[in-house]
Amino acid sequence: MESRRQHRYSVTIVLIVINIIVYFAEEMSGGSTSNNVALTFGAAFTPFILQGQWWRLFTSMFVHFGISHIANNMLSLFILGRIVEQYYGHFRFLALYLVSGLGGNILTVLLELHSGDFNLSAGASGAIFGIMSAFVLFAIKPETRRFFPLKNVLAGVFFSIMPGFFNSGISISAHIGGFITGIILAFLLDPYKHK
């Protein structure tokens, strides 16, 4: 029975495993807090992306800075991902995760181009905020809203996003971009929207 439940959120588990493998590879290559190591493994840096290294918009979702960074992100992914994946199914969930992460990274690039302030960025949090956005859908659908009260969902989003406004080490643009992209996709990909 337990293995059957795990199969229902197998993509979540695979994503966590990939992130952990990349993290340990970073550690063995010089340390996950090293900017040079992060760049080598595909962290996002707007000047490099504009030079043609567009793949960094994707690979940066699997690179993390330090143990607390990956621990917090993977715990969030495990808690939220299991619920969202079981609702959307494997492929829709993966699309929601990856496209939200890309949306967060693209918004970061656009805002950095506007400000001229370029920072190295990485992490799965933009994609995770995209996953979190699905709970807004759950909170307004008649079939699920009794399990996910809207005020609780909005409070969770608020307290998750607020630290980004006070900590310069957090890419608030990736969080907001991932959440906005996720909101759109959560409704478009809803497998039960026609029922």
mmCIF file of C-alpha atoms in Angstrom:
data_model
loop_
_atom_site.group_PDB
_atom_site.id
_atom_site.type_symbol
_atom_site.label_atom_id
_atom_site.label_comp_id
_atom_site.label_asym_id
_atom_site.label_seq_id
_atom_site.Cartn_x
_atom_site.Cartn_y
_atom_site.Cartn_z
ATOM 1 C CA MET A 1 0.000 0.000 0.000
ATOM 2 C CA GLU A 2 2.799 2.418 0.897
ATOM 3 C CA SER A 3 4.682 1.763 -2.348
ATOM 4 C CA ARG A 4 1.463 2.355 -4.295
ATOM 5 C CA ARG A 5 1.024 5.748 -2.606
ATOM 6 C CA GLN A 6 4.633 6.648 -3.364
ATOM 7 C CA HIS A 7 4.058 5.799 -7.026
ATOM 8 C CA ARG A 8 1.345 8.463 -7.090
ATOM 9 C CA TYR A 9 3.980 11.127 -6.390
ATOM 10 C CA SER A 10 6.991 9.478 -7.998
ATOM 11 C CA VAL A 11 7.949 12.604 -9.990
ATOM 12 C CA THR A 12 8.254 14.542 -6.735
ATOM 13 C CA ILE A 13 10.636 11.893 -5.401
ATOM 14 C CA VAL A 14 12.672 11.861 -8.626
ATOM 15 C CA LEU A 15 13.014 15.668 -8.568
ATOM 16 C CA ILE A 16 14.203 15.551 -4.966
ATOM 17 C CA VAL A 17 16.736 12.840 -5.781
ATOM 18 C CA ILE A 18 18.087 14.797 -8.775
ATOM 19 C CA ASN A 19 18.480 17.936 -6.671
ATOM 20 C CA ILE A 20 20.284 16.022 -3.932
ATOM 21 C CA ILE A 21 22.622 14.331 -6.421
ATOM 22 C CA VAL A 22 23.526 17.702 -7.952
ATOM 23 C CA TYR A 23 24.066 19.143 -4.478
ATOM 24 C CA PHE A 24 26.508 16.397 -3.502
ATOM 25 C CA ALA A 25 28.267 16.792 -6.855
ATOM 26 C CA GLU A 26 28.680 20.477 -6.041
ATOM 27 C CA GLU A 27 30.108 19.634 -2.639
ATOM 28 C CA MET A 28 32.610 17.212 -4.139
ATOM 29 C CA SER A 29 33.625 19.762 -6.779
ATOM 30 C CA GLY A 30 34.654 22.505 -4.387
ATOM 31 C CA GLY A 31 31.632 23.294 -2.244
ATOM 32 C CA SER A 32 28.032 24.284 -2.854
ATOM 33 C CA THR A 33 28.628 27.806 -1.504
ATOM 34 C CA SER A 34 31.274 28.571 -4.136
ATOM 35 C CA ASN A 35 30.131 30.909 -6.913
ATOM 36 C CA ASN A 36 32.547 29.263 -9.353
ATOM 37 C CA VAL A 37 31.125 25.834 -8.584
ATOM 38 C CA ALA A 38 27.568 27.144 -8.923
ATOM 39 C CA LEU A 39 28.398 28.627 -12.326
ATOM 40 C CA THR A 40 30.013 25.387 -13.428
ATOM 41 C CA PHE A 41 26.871 23.454 -12.518
ATOM 42 C CA GLY A 42 24.568 25.874 -14.321
ATOM 43 C CA ALA A 43 23.542 28.671 -11.952
ATOM 44 C CA ALA A 44 21.773 31.577 -13.633
ATOM 45 C CA PHE A 45 23.740 34.738 -14.399
ATOM 46 C CA THR A 46 22.045 37.213 -16.704
ATOM 47 C CA PRO A 47 25.141 38.334 -18.669
ATOM 48 C CA PHE A 48 25.978 34.702 -19.468
ATOM 49 C CA ILE A 49 22.377 33.958 -20.422
ATOM 50 C CA LEU A 50 22.344 36.918 -22.806
ATOM 51 C CA GLN A 51 25.556 35.615 -24.372
ATOM 52 C CA GLY A 52 23.672 32.510 -25.445
ATOM 53 C CA GLN A 53 23.794 30.255 -22.385
ATOM 54 C CA TRP A 54 20.001 29.969 -22.273
ATOM 55 C CA TRP A 55 20.223 26.512 -20.719
ATOM 56 C CA ARG A 56 21.039 28.219 -17.400
ATOM 57 C CA LEU A 57 17.373 29.196 -17.144
ATOM 58 C CA PHE A 58 16.695 25.469 -16.723
ATOM 59 C CA THR A 59 19.790 24.068 -15.003
ATOM 60 C CA SER A 60 19.766 26.718 -12.268
ATOM 61 C CA MET A 61 16.622 25.093 -10.867
ATOM 62 C CA PHE A 62 18.754 22.154 -9.728
ATOM 63 C CA VAL A 63 21.675 24.086 -8.216
ATOM 64 C CA HIS A 64 21.690 25.144 -4.548
ATOM 65 C CA PHE A 65 23.859 27.246 -2.250
ATOM 66 C CA GLY A 66 24.548 25.401 1.004
ATOM 67 C CA ILE A 67 22.795 22.787 3.082
ATOM 68 C CA SER A 68 20.027 25.026 4.466
ATOM 69 C CA HIS A 69 19.091 26.170 0.954
ATOM 70 C CA ILE A 70 18.555 22.684 -0.413
ATOM 71 C CA ALA A 71 17.085 21.333 2.831
ATOM 72 C CA ASN A 72 14.373 24.008 2.951
ATOM 73 C CA ASN A 73 13.557 23.649 -0.734
ATOM 74 C CA MET A 74 13.416 19.856 -0.728
ATOM 75 C CA LEU A 75 11.270 19.771 2.404
ATOM 76 C CA SER A 76 8.844 22.205 0.760
ATOM 77 C CA LEU A 77 8.869 20.186 -2.455
ATOM 78 C CA PHE A 78 8.146 16.969 -0.554
ATOM 79 C CA ILE A 79 5.263 18.468 1.433
ATOM 80 C CA LEU A 80 3.601 20.363 -1.432
ATOM 81 C CA GLY A 81 4.607 18.185 -4.365
ATOM 82 C CA ARG A 82 2.950 15.017 -3.104
ATOM 83 C CA ILE A 83 -0.453 16.689 -2.937
ATOM 84 C CA VAL A 84 -0.189 18.587 -6.200
ATOM 85 C CA GLU A 85 1.202 15.643 -8.178
ATOM 86 C CA GLN A 86 -1.583 13.338 -7.029
ATOM 87 C CA TYR A 87 -4.139 15.894 -8.242
ATOM 88 C CA TYR A 88 -2.532 16.773 -11.591
ATOM 89 C CA GLY A 89 -0.840 13.516 -12.470
ATOM 90 C CA HIS A 90 2.828 13.020 -13.283
ATOM 91 C CA PHE A 91 3.157 14.862 -16.608
ATOM 92 C CA ARG A 92 1.019 17.892 -15.755
ATOM 93 C CA PHE A 93 2.794 18.202 -12.421
ATOM 94 C CA LEU A 94 6.211 18.084 -14.070
ATOM 95 C CA ALA A 95 5.123 20.723 -16.598
ATOM 96 C CA LEU A 96 3.804 22.933 -13.782
ATOM 97 C CA TYR A 97 7.078 22.567 -11.880
ATOM 98 C CA LEU A 98 9.505 23.144 -14.756
ATOM 99 C CA VAL A 99 7.629 25.926 -16.553
ATOM 100 C CA SER A 100 7.063 27.787 -13.272
ATOM 101 C CA GLY A 101 10.777 27.596 -12.553
ATOM 102 C CA LEU A 102 11.530 28.924 -16.033
ATOM 103 C CA GLY A 103 8.986 31.712 -15.544
ATOM 104 C CA GLY A 104 10.660 32.773 -12.324
ATOM 105 C CA ASN A 105 14.089 32.809 -13.936
ATOM 106 C CA ILE A 106 12.878 34.745 -16.983
ATOM 107 C CA LEU A 107 11.301 37.420 -14.774
ATOM 108 C CA THR A 108 14.592 37.678 -12.879
ATOM 109 C CA VAL A 109 16.499 38.240 -16.121
ATOM 110 C CA LEU A 110 14.041 40.907 -17.275
ATOM 111 C CA LEU A 111 14.163 42.787 -13.973
ATOM 112 C CA GLU A 112 17.953 42.619 -13.829
ATOM 113 C CA LEU A 113 18.146 44.000 -17.358
ATOM 114 C CA HIS A 114 15.965 46.892 -16.237
ATOM 115 C CA SER A 115 17.968 47.591 -13.071
ATOM 116 C CA GLY A 116 21.435 46.760 -14.392
ATOM 117 C CA ASP A 117 22.145 44.880 -11.148
ATOM 118 C CA PHE A 118 23.233 41.336 -11.997
ATOM 119 C CA ASN A 119 23.382 38.572 -9.380
ATOM 120 C CA LEU A 120 24.147 34.869 -9.456
ATOM 121 C CA SER A 121 20.970 32.928 -8.751
ATOM 122 C CA ALA A 122 19.996 29.298 -8.357
ATOM 123 C CA GLY A 123 17.574 27.051 -6.564
ATOM 124 C CA ALA A 124 14.268 25.261 -6.955
ATOM 125 C CA SER A 125 12.203 27.861 -5.126
ATOM 126 C CA GLY A 126 10.706 29.476 -8.245
ATOM 127 C CA ALA A 127 9.424 26.064 -9.337
ATOM 128 C CA ILE A 128 8.206 25.331 -5.805
ATOM 129 C CA PHE A 129 6.267 28.592 -5.712
ATOM 130 C CA GLY A 130 4.646 27.447 -8.945
ATOM 131 C CA ILE A 131 3.610 24.252 -7.172
ATOM 132 C CA MET A 132 2.349 26.301 -4.227
ATOM 133 C CA SER A 133 0.129 28.319 -6.561
ATOM 134 C CA ALA A 134 -1.946 25.200 -7.248
ATOM 135 C CA PHE A 135 -3.314 25.496 -3.724
ATOM 136 C CA VAL A 136 -5.058 28.724 -4.748
ATOM 137 C CA LEU A 137 -6.953 26.632 -7.295
ATOM 138 C CA PHE A 138 -7.733 24.058 -4.608
ATOM 139 C CA ALA A 139 -8.995 26.840 -2.315
ATOM 140 C CA ILE A 140 -11.596 28.136 -4.781
ATOM 141 C CA LYS A 141 -12.834 24.905 -6.367
ATOM 142 C CA PRO A 142 -16.050 23.620 -4.762
ATOM 143 C CA GLU A 143 -14.720 20.053 -4.716
ATOM 144 C CA THR A 144 -11.553 20.864 -2.753
ATOM 145 C CA ARG A 145 -11.986 24.197 -0.970
ATOM 146 C CA ARG A 146 -13.244 22.647 2.254
ATOM 147 C CA PHE A 147 -9.836 20.981 2.624
ATOM 148 C CA PHE A 148 -7.851 24.103 1.699
ATOM 149 C CA PRO A 149 -9.490 27.264 3.155
ATOM 150 C CA LEU A 150 -8.548 30.291 1.064
ATOM 151 C CA LYS A 151 -7.433 32.383 4.046
ATOM 152 C CA ASN A 152 -5.046 29.624 5.119
ATOM 153 C CA VAL A 153 -3.635 29.254 1.605
ATOM 154 C CA LEU A 154 -3.108 33.006 1.213
ATOM 155 C CA ALA A 155 -1.487 33.203 4.636
ATOM 156 C CA GLY A 156 0.886 30.398 3.657
ATOM 157 C CA VAL A 157 1.821 32.190 0.437
ATOM 158 C CA PHE A 158 2.275 35.490 2.293
ATOM 159 C CA PHE A 159 4.604 34.065 4.950
ATOM 160 C CA SER A 160 6.548 32.107 2.323
ATOM 161 C CA ILE A 161 7.181 35.073 0.091
ATOM 162 C CA MET A 162 7.795 37.778 2.725
ATOM 163 C CA PRO A 163 11.399 36.801 3.645
ATOM 164 C CA GLY A 164 12.432 37.602 0.079
ATOM 165 C CA PHE A 165 11.667 41.274 0.661
ATOM 166 C CA PHE A 166 14.083 41.488 3.586
ATOM 167 C CA ASN A 167 16.882 39.105 2.595
ATOM 168 C CA SER A 168 19.061 40.212 -0.315
ATOM 169 C CA GLY A 169 20.266 36.629 -0.708
ATOM 170 C CA ILE A 170 16.796 35.502 -1.783
ATOM 171 C CA SER A 171 15.656 36.049 -5.370
ATOM 172 C CA ILE A 172 12.222 37.513 -4.751
ATOM 173 C CA SER A 173 11.711 37.906 -8.499
ATOM 174 C CA ALA A 174 12.140 34.157 -9.030
ATOM 175 C CA HIS A 175 9.556 33.499 -6.317
ATOM 176 C CA ILE A 176 7.029 35.961 -7.725
ATOM 177 C CA GLY A 177 7.661 34.905 -11.324
ATOM 178 C CA GLY A 178 7.296 31.240 -10.423
ATOM 179 C CA PHE A 179 4.088 31.908 -8.523
ATOM 180 C CA ILE A 180 2.495 33.979 -11.300
ATOM 181 C CA THR A 181 3.468 31.435 -13.946
ATOM 182 C CA GLY A 182 2.169 28.674 -11.700
ATOM 183 C CA ILE A 183 -1.194 30.369 -11.154
ATOM 184 C CA ILE A 184 -1.774 30.528 -14.902
ATOM 185 C CA LEU A 185 -0.664 26.943 -15.493
ATOM 186 C CA ALA A 186 -2.530 25.584 -12.483
ATOM 187 C CA PHE A 187 -5.806 26.640 -14.087
ATOM 188 C CA LEU A 188 -4.837 25.724 -17.650
ATOM 189 C CA LEU A 189 -3.621 22.248 -16.672
ATOM 190 C CA ASP A 190 -6.449 21.472 -14.244
ATOM 191 C CA PRO A 191 -7.446 17.920 -15.275
ATOM 192 C CA TYR A 192 -10.941 18.349 -13.793
ATOM 193 C CA LYS A 193 -11.845 21.776 -15.165
ATOM 194 C CA HIS A 194 -14.403 20.359 -17.616
ATOM 195 C CA LYS A 195 -16.242 18.254 -15.053
#
